[in-house]
PDB file of C-alpha atoms in Angstrom:
ATOM      1  CA  UNK A  22     -21.803   6.259 -51.485  1.00  0.00           C
ATOM      2  CA  UNK A  23     -20.603   3.678 -48.940  1.00  0.00           C
ATOM      3  CA  UNK A  24     -17.313   3.196 -50.804  1.00  0.00           C
ATOM      4  CA  UNK A  25     -16.732   6.944 -50.806  1.00  0.00           C
ATOM      5  CA  UNK A  26     -17.483   7.170 -47.063  1.00  0.00           C
ATOM      6  CA  UNK A  27     -15.232   4.199 -46.325  1.00  0.00           C
ATOM      7  CA  UNK A  28     -12.388   5.751 -48.300  1.00  0.00           C
ATOM      8  CA  UNK A  29     -12.894   9.047 -46.478  1.00  0.00           C
ATOM      9  CA  UNK A  30     -12.830   7.335 -43.077  1.00  0.00           C
ATOM     10  CA  UNK A  31      -9.799   5.143 -43.849  1.00  0.00           C
ATOM     11  CA  UNK A  32      -7.745   7.879 -45.481  1.00  0.00           C
ATOM     12  CA  UNK A  33      -4.114   7.977 -44.336  1.00  0.00           C
ATOM     13  CA  UNK A  34      -3.884  11.667 -45.283  1.00  0.00           C
ATOM     14  CA  UNK A  35      -6.900  13.388 -43.668  1.00  0.00           C
ATOM     15  CA  UNK A  36      -7.685  16.853 -44.953  1.00  0.00           C
ATOM     16  CA  UNK A  37      -8.996  18.198 -41.639  1.00  0.00           C
ATOM     17  CA  UNK A  38      -8.800  17.604 -37.907  1.00  0.00           C
ATOM     18  CA  UNK A  39     -12.405  16.392 -37.870  1.00  0.00           C
ATOM     19  CA  UNK A  40     -11.674  13.783 -40.534  1.00  0.00           C
ATOM     20  CA  UNK A  41      -8.609  12.616 -38.594  1.00  0.00           C
ATOM     21  CA  UNK A  42     -10.550  12.202 -35.330  1.00  0.00           C
ATOM     22  CA  UNK A  43     -13.550  10.484 -36.920  1.00  0.00           C
ATOM     23  CA  UNK A  44     -11.279   8.230 -38.976  1.00  0.00           C
ATOM     24  CA  UNK A  45      -9.252   7.267 -35.923  1.00  0.00           C
ATOM     25  CA  UNK A  46     -12.402   6.372 -33.967  1.00  0.00           C
ATOM     26  CA  UNK A  47     -13.774   4.410 -36.927  1.00  0.00           C
ATOM     27  CA  UNK A  48     -10.579   2.378 -37.299  1.00  0.00           C
ATOM     28  CA  UNK A  49     -10.501   1.638 -33.572  1.00  0.00           C
ATOM     29  CA  UNK A  50     -14.140   0.467 -33.536  1.00  0.00           C
ATOM     30  CA  UNK A  51     -13.561  -1.586 -36.674  1.00  0.00           C
ATOM     31  CA  UNK A  52     -10.503  -3.228 -35.141  1.00  0.00           C
ATOM     32  CA  UNK A  53     -12.453  -4.135 -31.988  1.00  0.00           C
ATOM     33  CA  UNK A  54     -15.357  -5.598 -33.976  1.00  0.00           C
ATOM     34  CA  UNK A  55     -13.039  -7.774 -36.051  1.00  0.00           C
ATOM     35  CA  UNK A  56     -11.067  -8.871 -32.971  1.00  0.00           C
ATOM     36  CA  UNK A  57     -12.908 -11.881 -31.436  1.00  0.00           C
ATOM     37  CA  UNK A  58     -11.302 -11.439 -28.020  1.00  0.00           C
ATOM     38  CA  UNK A  59     -12.177  -7.767 -27.776  1.00  0.00           C
ATOM     39  CA  UNK A  60     -15.680  -8.358 -29.166  1.00  0.00           C
ATOM     40  CA  UNK A  61     -16.495 -11.007 -26.536  1.00  0.00           C
ATOM     41  CA  UNK A  62     -15.184  -8.744 -23.790  1.00  0.00           C
ATOM     42  CA  UNK A  63     -17.167  -5.801 -25.140  1.00  0.00           C
ATOM     43  CA  UNK A  64     -20.354  -7.899 -25.202  1.00  0.00           C
ATOM     44  CA  UNK A  65     -19.860  -8.961 -21.569  1.00  0.00           C
ATOM     45  CA  UNK A  66     -19.180  -5.406 -20.409  1.00  0.00           C
ATOM     46  CA  UNK A  67     -22.181  -4.147 -22.403  1.00  0.00           C
ATOM     47  CA  UNK A  68     -24.360  -6.798 -20.740  1.00  0.00           C
ATOM     48  CA  UNK A  69     -23.101  -5.633 -17.334  1.00  0.00           C
ATOM     49  CA  UNK A  70     -24.145  -2.070 -18.145  1.00  0.00           C
ATOM     50  CA  UNK A  71     -27.472  -3.333 -19.507  1.00  0.00           C
ATOM     51  CA  UNK A  72     -28.076  -5.318 -16.301  1.00  0.00           C
ATOM     52  CA  UNK A  73     -27.355  -2.309 -14.140  1.00  0.00           C
ATOM     53  CA  UNK A  74     -29.609   0.049 -16.093  1.00  0.00           C
ATOM     54  CA  UNK A  75     -32.558  -2.294 -16.544  1.00  0.00           C
ATOM     55  CA  UNK A  76     -32.325  -4.181 -13.228  1.00  0.00           C
ATOM     56  CA  UNK A  77     -35.922  -3.256 -12.225  1.00  0.00           C
ATOM     57  CA  UNK A  78     -37.273  -4.848 -15.431  1.00  0.00           C
ATOM     58  CA  UNK A  79     -35.004  -7.902 -15.471  1.00  0.00           C
ATOM     59  CA  UNK A  80     -35.663  -8.776 -11.823  1.00  0.00           C
ATOM     60  CA  UNK A  81     -39.201  -9.927 -12.739  1.00  0.00           C
ATOM     61  CA  UNK A  82     -40.831  -7.668 -10.175  1.00  0.00           C
ATOM     62  CA  UNK A  83     -38.796  -8.987  -7.230  1.00  0.00           C
ATOM     63  CA  UNK A  84     -37.203  -6.476  -4.883  1.00  0.00           C
ATOM     64  CA  UNK A  85     -33.553  -6.976  -3.896  1.00  0.00           C
ATOM     65  CA  UNK A  86     -34.380  -5.869  -0.337  1.00  0.00           C
ATOM     66  CA  UNK A  87     -37.743  -7.584   0.306  1.00  0.00           C
ATOM     67  CA  UNK A  88     -37.420 -10.311   2.938  1.00  0.00           C
ATOM     68  CA  UNK A  89     -39.498 -13.479   3.160  1.00  0.00           C
ATOM     69  CA  UNK A  90     -38.308 -15.638   6.056  1.00  0.00           C
ATOM     70  CA  UNK A  91     -40.849 -18.314   5.169  1.00  0.00           C
ATOM     71  CA  UNK A  92     -39.092 -18.800   1.819  1.00  0.00           C
ATOM     72  CA  UNK A  93     -35.494 -18.501   3.005  1.00  0.00           C
ATOM     73  CA  UNK A  94     -32.821 -20.549   1.220  1.00  0.00           C
ATOM     74  CA  UNK A  95     -35.327 -21.721  -1.383  1.00  0.00           C
ATOM     75  CA  UNK A  96     -33.860 -23.575  -4.358  1.00  0.00           C
ATOM     76  CA  UNK A  97     -34.060 -22.080  -7.872  1.00  0.00           C
ATOM     77  CA  UNK A  98     -37.641 -22.219  -9.164  1.00  0.00           C
ATOM     78  CA  UNK A  99     -40.069 -20.493 -11.495  1.00  0.00           C
ATOM     79  CA  UNK A 100     -40.749 -17.846  -8.835  1.00  0.00           C
ATOM     80  CA  UNK A 101     -37.089 -17.309  -7.990  1.00  0.00           C
ATOM     81  CA  UNK A 102     -34.879 -18.288 -10.903  1.00  0.00           C
ATOM     82  CA  UNK A 103     -31.665 -18.204  -8.849  1.00  0.00           C
ATOM     83  CA  UNK A 104     -33.233 -19.124  -5.511  1.00  0.00           C
ATOM     84  CA  UNK A 105     -33.321 -17.062  -2.314  1.00  0.00           C
ATOM     85  CA  UNK A 106     -30.769 -16.230   0.364  1.00  0.00           C
ATOM     86  CA  UNK A 107     -30.780 -16.646   4.148  1.00  0.00           C
ATOM     87  CA  UNK A 108     -33.373 -13.868   4.519  1.00  0.00           C
ATOM     88  CA  UNK A 109     -35.607 -14.996   1.663  1.00  0.00           C
ATOM     89  CA  UNK A 110     -34.433 -12.267  -0.722  1.00  0.00           C
ATOM     90  CA  UNK A 111     -34.427 -13.031  -4.430  1.00  0.00           C
ATOM     91  CA  UNK A 112     -30.849 -13.724  -5.576  1.00  0.00           C
ATOM     92  CA  UNK A 113     -31.557 -12.821  -9.226  1.00  0.00           C
ATOM     93  CA  UNK A 114     -32.748  -9.359  -8.193  1.00  0.00           C
ATOM     94  CA  UNK A 115     -29.812  -8.879  -5.829  1.00  0.00           C
ATOM     95  CA  UNK A 116     -27.334  -9.985  -8.487  1.00  0.00           C
ATOM     96  CA  UNK A 117     -28.816  -7.566 -11.035  1.00  0.00           C
ATOM     97  CA  UNK A 118     -28.822  -4.666  -8.599  1.00  0.00           C
ATOM     98  CA  UNK A 119     -25.324  -5.690  -7.513  1.00  0.00           C
ATOM     99  CA  UNK A 120     -24.185  -4.852 -11.045  1.00  0.00           C
ATOM    100  CA  UNK A 121     -25.001  -1.224 -10.223  1.00  0.00           C
ATOM    101  CA  UNK A 122     -22.666  -1.288  -7.237  1.00  0.00           C
ATOM    102  CA  UNK A 123     -19.933  -2.824  -9.384  1.00  0.00           C
ATOM    103  CA  UNK A 124     -20.373  -0.208 -12.119  1.00  0.00           C
ATOM    104  CA  UNK A 125     -20.355   2.589  -9.543  1.00  0.00           C
ATOM    105  CA  UNK A 126     -17.104   1.346  -8.002  1.00  0.00           C
ATOM    106  CA  UNK A 127     -15.425   0.893 -11.382  1.00  0.00           C
ATOM    107  CA  UNK A 128     -16.530   4.325 -12.610  1.00  0.00           C
ATOM    108  CA  UNK A 129     -15.551   6.181  -9.437  1.00  0.00           C
ATOM    109  CA  UNK A 130     -12.152   4.490  -9.176  1.00  0.00           C
ATOM    110  CA  UNK A 131     -11.467   5.275 -12.847  1.00  0.00           C
ATOM    111  CA  UNK A 132     -12.393   8.928 -12.382  1.00  0.00           C
ATOM    112  CA  UNK A 133      -9.952   9.180  -9.479  1.00  0.00           C
ATOM    113  CA  UNK A 134      -6.925   7.122 -10.557  1.00  0.00           C
ATOM    114  CA  UNK A 135      -6.574   8.214 -14.186  1.00  0.00           C
ATOM    115  CA  UNK A 136      -6.165  11.976 -13.502  1.00  0.00           C
ATOM    116  CA  UNK A 137      -3.857  11.324 -10.531  1.00  0.00           C
ATOM    117  CA  UNK A 138      -1.721   8.805 -12.409  1.00  0.00           C
ATOM    118  CA  UNK A 139      -1.499  10.931 -15.554  1.00  0.00           C
ATOM    119  CA  UNK A 140      -0.627  14.087 -13.624  1.00  0.00           C
ATOM    120  CA  UNK A 141       2.046  12.484 -11.472  1.00  0.00           C
ATOM    121  CA  UNK A 142       3.567  10.485 -14.337  1.00  0.00           C
ATOM    122  CA  UNK A 143       3.673  13.244 -16.939  1.00  0.00           C
ATOM    123  CA  UNK A 144       5.007  15.863 -14.517  1.00  0.00           C
ATOM    124  CA  UNK A 145       7.716  13.499 -13.281  1.00  0.00           C
ATOM    125  CA  UNK A 146       8.685  12.366 -16.766  1.00  0.00           C
ATOM    126  CA  UNK A 147       8.773  15.846 -18.307  1.00  0.00           C
ATOM    127  CA  UNK A 148      10.379  17.881 -15.521  1.00  0.00           C
ATOM    128  CA  UNK A 149      12.821  15.195 -14.383  1.00  0.00           C
ATOM    129  CA  UNK A 150      15.432  16.003 -11.735  1.00  0.00           C
ATOM    130  CA  UNK A 151      14.384  16.236  -8.095  1.00  0.00           C
ATOM    131  CA  UNK A 152      10.699  16.433  -9.036  1.00  0.00           C
ATOM    132  CA  UNK A 153      10.946  13.066 -10.782  1.00  0.00           C
ATOM    133  CA  UNK A 154      12.909  11.574  -7.884  1.00  0.00           C
ATOM    134  CA  UNK A 155      10.422  12.708  -5.229  1.00  0.00           C
ATOM    135  CA  UNK A 156       7.294  11.684  -7.145  1.00  0.00           C
ATOM    136  CA  UNK A 157       8.677   8.302  -8.148  1.00  0.00           C
ATOM    137  CA  UNK A 158       9.855   7.482  -4.626  1.00  0.00           C
ATOM    138  CA  UNK A 159       6.341   8.197  -3.367  1.00  0.00           C
ATOM    139  CA  UNK A 160       5.045   5.940  -6.129  1.00  0.00           C
ATOM    140  CA  UNK A 161       7.520   3.219  -5.138  1.00  0.00           C
ATOM    141  CA  UNK A 162       6.274   3.341  -1.550  1.00  0.00           C
ATOM    142  CA  UNK A 163       2.739   2.528  -2.709  1.00  0.00           C
ATOM    143  CA  UNK A 164       3.995  -0.158  -5.100  1.00  0.00           C
ATOM    144  CA  UNK A 165       6.001  -1.818  -2.322  1.00  0.00           C
ATOM    145  CA  UNK A 166       2.829  -3.116  -0.654  1.00  0.00           C
ATOM    146  CA  UNK A 167       0.466  -5.736  -2.117  1.00  0.00           C
ATOM    147  CA  UNK A 168      -2.563  -3.894  -3.449  1.00  0.00           C
ATOM    148  CA  UNK A 169      -5.185  -5.897  -1.569  1.00  0.00           C
ATOM    149  CA  UNK A 170      -3.340  -5.636   1.753  1.00  0.00           C
ATOM    150  CA  UNK A 171      -2.901  -1.886   1.348  1.00  0.00           C
ATOM    151  CA  UNK A 172      -6.552  -1.480   0.339  1.00  0.00           C
ATOM    152  CA  UNK A 173      -7.591  -3.429   3.435  1.00  0.00           C
ATOM    153  CA  UNK A 174      -5.473  -1.131   5.610  1.00  0.00           C
ATOM    154  CA  UNK A 175      -6.970   2.022   4.098  1.00  0.00           C
ATOM    155  CA  UNK A 176     -10.512   0.628   4.243  1.00  0.00           C
ATOM    156  CA  UNK A 177     -10.074  -0.384   7.872  1.00  0.00           C
ATOM    157  CA  UNK A 178      -8.748   3.095   8.715  1.00  0.00           C
ATOM    158  CA  UNK A 179     -11.509   4.922   6.822  1.00  0.00           C
ATOM    159  CA  UNK A 180     -14.302   2.656   8.000  1.00  0.00           C
ATOM    160  CA  UNK A 181     -16.801   0.425   6.169  1.00  0.00           C
ATOM    161  CA  UNK A 182     -18.843   1.783   3.281  1.00  0.00           C
ATOM    162  CA  UNK A 183     -18.793   1.804  -0.506  1.00  0.00           C
ATOM    163  CA  UNK A 184     -17.432   5.369  -0.659  1.00  0.00           C
ATOM    164  CA  UNK A 185     -14.512   4.520   1.616  1.00  0.00           C
ATOM    165  CA  UNK A 186     -13.907   1.327  -0.359  1.00  0.00           C
ATOM    166  CA  UNK A 187     -13.633   3.394  -3.558  1.00  0.00           C
ATOM    167  CA  UNK A 188     -11.124   5.737  -1.897  1.00  0.00           C
ATOM    168  CA  UNK A 189      -9.097   2.805  -0.569  1.00  0.00           C
ATOM    169  CA  UNK A 190      -8.960   1.090  -3.976  1.00  0.00           C
ATOM    170  CA  UNK A 191      -8.080   4.348  -5.750  1.00  0.00           C
ATOM    171  CA  UNK A 192      -5.243   5.101  -3.312  1.00  0.00           C
ATOM    172  CA  UNK A 193      -3.675   1.735  -4.119  1.00  0.00           C
ATOM    173  CA  UNK A 194      -4.262   1.768  -7.898  1.00  0.00           C
ATOM    174  CA  UNK A 195      -2.843   5.068  -9.198  1.00  0.00           C
ATOM    175  CA  UNK A 196       0.928   4.220  -9.032  1.00  0.00           C
ATOM    176  CA  UNK A 197       0.768   1.850 -12.016  1.00  0.00           C
ATOM    177  CA  UNK A 198      -0.710   4.591 -14.218  1.00  0.00           C
ATOM    178  CA  UNK A 199       1.903   7.069 -13.019  1.00  0.00           C
ATOM    179  CA  UNK A 200       4.653   4.666 -14.073  1.00  0.00           C
ATOM    180  CA  UNK A 201       3.142   4.148 -17.523  1.00  0.00           C
ATOM    181  CA  UNK A 202       2.594   7.885 -18.045  1.00  0.00           C
ATOM    182  CA  UNK A 203       6.150   8.671 -16.953  1.00  0.00           C
ATOM    183  CA  UNK A 204       7.611   6.118 -19.352  1.00  0.00           C
ATOM    184  CA  UNK A 205       5.536   7.437 -22.258  1.00  0.00           C
ATOM    185  CA  UNK A 206       6.346  11.055 -21.377  1.00  0.00           C
ATOM    186  CA  UNK A 207      10.100  10.469 -21.286  1.00  0.00           C
ATOM    187  CA  UNK A 208       9.870   9.165 -24.852  1.00  0.00           C
ATOM    188  CA  UNK A 209       7.511  11.843 -26.150  1.00  0.00           C
ATOM    189  CA  UNK A 210       9.372  14.743 -24.497  1.00  0.00           C
ATOM    190  CA  UNK A 211      12.325  14.300 -26.869  1.00  0.00           C
ATOM    191  CA  UNK A 212      10.174  14.275 -29.994  1.00  0.00           C
ATOM    192  CA  UNK A 213      10.733  16.933 -32.642  1.00  0.00           C
ATOM    193  CA  UNK A 214       7.192  18.307 -32.432  1.00  0.00           C
ATOM    194  CA  UNK A 215       7.555  18.865 -28.661  1.00  0.00           C
ATOM    195  CA  UNK A 216      10.811  20.729 -29.258  1.00  0.00           C
ATOM    196  CA  UNK A 217       9.087  22.904 -31.852  1.00  0.00           C
ATOM    197  CA  UNK A 218       6.293  23.708 -29.387  1.00  0.00           C
ATOM    198  CA  UNK A 219       8.924  24.684 -26.802  1.00  0.00           C
ATOM    199  CA  UNK A 220      10.592  26.998 -29.319  1.00  0.00           C
ATOM    200  CA  UNK A 221       7.226  28.649 -29.969  1.00  0.00           C
ATOM    201  CA  UNK A 222       7.117  29.647 -26.314  1.00  0.00           C
ATOM    202  CA  UNK A 223       4.416  27.309 -25.015  1.00  0.00           C
ATOM    203  CA  UNK A 224       4.259  27.005 -21.215  1.00  0.00           C
ATOM    204  CA  UNK A 225       5.177  23.799 -19.415  1.00  0.00           C
ATOM    205  CA  UNK A 226       1.578  23.105 -18.373  1.00  0.00           C
ATOM    206  CA  UNK A 227       0.288  23.696 -21.888  1.00  0.00           C
ATOM    207  CA  UNK A 228       2.838  21.252 -23.269  1.00  0.00           C
ATOM    208  CA  UNK A 229       1.933  18.666 -20.648  1.00  0.00           C
ATOM    209  CA  UNK A 230      -1.859  18.809 -20.830  1.00  0.00           C
ATOM    210  CA  UNK A 231      -2.330  19.820 -24.463  1.00  0.00           C
ATOM    211  CA  UNK A 232       0.320  17.687 -26.188  1.00  0.00           C
ATOM    212  CA  UNK A 233       1.732  14.964 -23.896  1.00  0.00           C
ATOM    213  CA  UNK A 234      -1.279  13.800 -21.872  1.00  0.00           C
ATOM    214  CA  UNK A 235      -3.426  12.982 -24.963  1.00  0.00           C
ATOM    215  CA  UNK A 236      -0.609  10.805 -26.327  1.00  0.00           C
ATOM    216  CA  UNK A 237      -0.309   8.941 -23.017  1.00  0.00           C
ATOM    217  CA  UNK A 238      -4.051   8.425 -22.702  1.00  0.00           C
ATOM    218  CA  UNK A 239      -4.344   5.345 -24.956  1.00  0.00           C
ATOM    219  CA  UNK A 240      -1.791   3.349 -22.941  1.00  0.00           C
ATOM    220  CA  UNK A 241      -3.478   4.368 -19.702  1.00  0.00           C
ATOM    221  CA  UNK A 242      -6.915   3.344 -21.010  1.00  0.00           C
ATOM    222  CA  UNK A 243      -5.606  -0.083 -21.982  1.00  0.00           C
ATOM    223  CA  UNK A 244      -4.037  -0.542 -18.554  1.00  0.00           C
ATOM    224  CA  UNK A 245      -7.223   0.677 -16.864  1.00  0.00           C
ATOM    225  CA  UNK A 246      -9.341  -1.838 -18.769  1.00  0.00           C
ATOM    226  CA  UNK A 247      -6.968  -4.649 -17.821  1.00  0.00           C
ATOM    227  CA  UNK A 248      -7.038  -3.471 -14.194  1.00  0.00           C
ATOM    228  CA  UNK A 249     -10.830  -3.484 -14.034  1.00  0.00           C
ATOM    229  CA  UNK A 250     -10.830  -7.164 -13.068  1.00  0.00           C
ATOM    230  CA  UNK A 251      -8.452  -6.436 -10.206  1.00  0.00           C
ATOM    231  CA  UNK A 252     -10.569  -3.489  -9.094  1.00  0.00           C
ATOM    232  CA  UNK A 253     -13.709  -5.645  -9.110  1.00  0.00           C
ATOM    233  CA  UNK A 254     -11.981  -8.441  -7.197  1.00  0.00           C
ATOM    234  CA  UNK A 255     -10.578  -6.008  -4.639  1.00  0.00           C
ATOM    235  CA  UNK A 256     -14.019  -4.436  -4.162  1.00  0.00           C
ATOM    236  CA  UNK A 257     -15.544  -7.903  -3.810  1.00  0.00           C
ATOM    237  CA  UNK A 258     -12.849  -8.818  -1.295  1.00  0.00           C
ATOM    238  CA  UNK A 259     -13.604  -5.727   0.785  1.00  0.00           C
ATOM    239  CA  UNK A 260     -17.320  -6.507   0.583  1.00  0.00           C
ATOM    240  CA  UNK A 261     -16.635 -10.123   1.592  1.00  0.00           C
ATOM    241  CA  UNK A 262     -14.824  -8.903   4.714  1.00  0.00           C
ATOM    242  CA  UNK A 263     -17.537  -6.390   5.556  1.00  0.00           C
ATOM    243  CA  UNK A 264     -15.491  -3.312   4.603  1.00  0.00           C
ATOM    244  CA  UNK A 265     -17.326  -2.523   1.355  1.00  0.00           C
ATOM    245  CA  UNK A 266     -21.008  -1.942   0.692  1.00  0.00           C
ATOM    246  CA  UNK A 267     -23.036  -2.395   3.870  1.00  0.00           C
ATOM    247  CA  UNK A 268     -26.271  -4.368   4.293  1.00  0.00           C
ATOM    248  CA  UNK A 269     -28.864  -4.348   2.916  1.00  0.00           C
ATOM    249  CA  UNK A 270     -27.186  -2.930  -0.222  1.00  0.00           C
ATOM    250  CA  UNK A 271     -26.770  -5.780  -2.740  1.00  0.00           C
ATOM    251  CA  UNK A 272     -23.071  -6.227  -3.578  1.00  0.00           C
ATOM    252  CA  UNK A 273     -21.522  -9.362  -5.042  1.00  0.00           C
ATOM    253  CA  UNK A 274     -18.689  -9.764  -2.523  1.00  0.00           C
ATOM    254  CA  UNK A 275     -21.045  -9.360   0.437  1.00  0.00           C
ATOM    255  CA  UNK A 276     -23.447 -11.848  -1.175  1.00  0.00           C
ATOM    256  CA  UNK A 277     -20.685 -14.438  -1.472  1.00  0.00           C
ATOM    257  CA  UNK A 278     -19.818 -13.827   2.177  1.00  0.00           C
ATOM    258  CA  UNK A 279     -23.401 -14.343   3.316  1.00  0.00           C
ATOM    259  CA  UNK A 280     -23.575 -17.656   1.471  1.00  0.00           C
ATOM    260  CA  UNK A 281     -20.271 -19.165   2.591  1.00  0.00           C
ATOM    261  CA  UNK A 282     -21.826 -20.930   5.594  1.00  0.00           C
ATOM    262  CA  UNK A 283     -24.348 -22.804   3.442  1.00  0.00           C
ATOM    263  CA  UNK A 284     -22.157 -23.386   0.368  1.00  0.00           C
ATOM    264  CA  UNK A 285     -22.465 -27.182   0.549  1.00  0.00           C
ATOM    265  CA  UNK A 286     -26.246 -27.436   0.948  1.00  0.00           C
ATOM    266  CA  UNK A 287     -27.535 -24.213  -0.639  1.00  0.00           C
ATOM    267  CA  UNK A 288     -24.796 -23.687  -3.204  1.00  0.00           C
ATOM    268  CA  UNK A 289     -26.706 -21.077  -5.230  1.00  0.00           C
ATOM    269  CA  UNK A 290     -26.464 -18.399  -2.518  1.00  0.00           C
ATOM    270  CA  UNK A 291     -22.709 -17.910  -2.988  1.00  0.00           C
ATOM    271  CA  UNK A 292     -22.233 -19.442  -6.438  1.00  0.00           C
ATOM    272  CA  UNK A 293     -24.447 -17.035  -8.432  1.00  0.00           C
ATOM    273  CA  UNK A 294     -22.710 -13.799  -7.318  1.00  0.00           C
ATOM    274  CA  UNK A 295     -19.369 -15.598  -7.549  1.00  0.00           C
ATOM    275  CA  UNK A 296     -20.078 -16.485 -11.172  1.00  0.00           C
ATOM    276  CA  UNK A 297     -21.059 -12.867 -11.830  1.00  0.00           C
ATOM    277  CA  UNK A 298     -17.689 -11.694 -10.474  1.00  0.00           C
ATOM    278  CA  UNK A 299     -15.866 -14.287 -12.595  1.00  0.00           C
ATOM    279  CA  UNK A 300     -17.692 -13.489 -15.844  1.00  0.00           C
ATOM    280  CA  UNK A 301     -17.387  -9.717 -15.508  1.00  0.00           C
ATOM    281  CA  UNK A 302     -13.696  -9.947 -14.593  1.00  0.00           C
ATOM    282  CA  UNK A 303     -13.124 -12.198 -17.611  1.00  0.00           C
ATOM    283  CA  UNK A 304     -14.982  -9.724 -19.831  1.00  0.00           C
ATOM    284  CA  UNK A 305     -12.807  -6.795 -18.782  1.00  0.00           C
ATOM    285  CA  UNK A 306      -9.647  -8.858 -19.269  1.00  0.00           C
ATOM    286  CA  UNK A 307     -10.696  -9.883 -22.771  1.00  0.00           C
ATOM    287  CA  UNK A 308     -11.648  -6.309 -23.652  1.00  0.00           C
ATOM    288  CA  UNK A 309      -8.328  -5.049 -22.304  1.00  0.00           C
ATOM    289  CA  UNK A 310      -6.388  -7.546 -24.405  1.00  0.00           C
ATOM    290  CA  UNK A 311      -8.324  -6.462 -27.463  1.00  0.00           C
ATOM    291  CA  UNK A 312      -7.784  -2.766 -26.788  1.00  0.00           C
ATOM    292  CA  UNK A 313      -4.070  -3.427 -26.372  1.00  0.00           C
ATOM    293  CA  UNK A 314      -4.018  -4.958 -29.826  1.00  0.00           C
ATOM    294  CA  UNK A 315      -5.855  -1.929 -31.201  1.00  0.00           C
ATOM    295  CA  UNK A 316      -3.873   0.856 -29.536  1.00  0.00           C
ATOM    296  CA  UNK A 317      -0.402  -0.660 -29.259  1.00  0.00           C
ATOM    297  CA  UNK A 318       1.313  -0.859 -32.666  1.00  0.00           C
ATOM    298  CA  UNK A 319       4.082  -3.078 -31.219  1.00  0.00           C
ATOM    299  CA  UNK A 320       1.574  -5.830 -30.446  1.00  0.00           C
ATOM    300  CA  UNK A 321       0.094  -5.976 -33.935  1.00  0.00           C
TER     301      UNK A 321
END
C-alpha cells in the first residue's frame, strides 16, 4: 500500500491536477525533511510559533506585565529562570510573549509586501514600455536608500507604535520582490504556453494573475523567507530606538534597549532577548537557504 502511494505521489506524469498538486507538495516537504539546513531552520521557526501560541503555559504562571520593584534585576533563579528586569518583570515571560509581537510583525509585513511586489513586478515585466520604466524608476528610488535608514524615516514620520513600524518596514521591503517578479515575468512572458493563452483571447489581467503570478510565487517565497531575518532585525532596531512596540508591550528590541544600561552587571536583561533575536534570525536564514535548494532547480 505504501509503495503504491509513494509511486502515485512521486509520479512524473500525473493523471490529474489534484495528483500533480499533492505530488508537488509531497516532494517539497520530502526535500525539506532530508535537507539538514532547512530542517534545522524549520524546527527553529516552529518553536517560535509554539512559543507564541503557548506563551501563557510556558511562562510558568508569570505575567509579562506584572511589576515587582522589590525583586528588580534579580539574577536567574528557580522562581525566575531568566531573571527579572529593571521593573521586576519576569524576563522568561516577556521573551515568550515577545515572540507574539515578532510573529505579528513578520506576518503583517509578509501580507503587505508580497502582493505589492508581485503586482508591481509582474505588471512591469509583462506590459513593458513606459509602464515598466515608470514602475521600475519608483522601485529604484526606494532601493537607493538603506532599508533601515528609510524605515527609521517612515517610522519617525508616522509615529511610534507596532502598526506604524509594520507599515514602515513594508514600505521599504517591497522593491526587492518587485525586481524578482519582473525578472521572472520577462522570462515567462515569452514562453509558448503564454503565447497560446494570448491566442485564445485571455485578458491581460487573467494572464498575469492566473498564469504568471503562480510561477513567480516560489521565488518570492524563498526571498521572503531569507528576508525574514532582516525584517526581524529592522523591527528590533525600531523597538530599540523607541519607534516600535510601546511599553509595556513585551518586544525583543525594546527589551534589549531597557537592559543596555545594566549590561555589565545584570547581563541577562539584554542578553536573553538578544539571543532570541539571533536564534530566530538564524532559523529563518537556514530555512530560506533550504527552500532555495528545494524550489530553485539551478541550485540543485
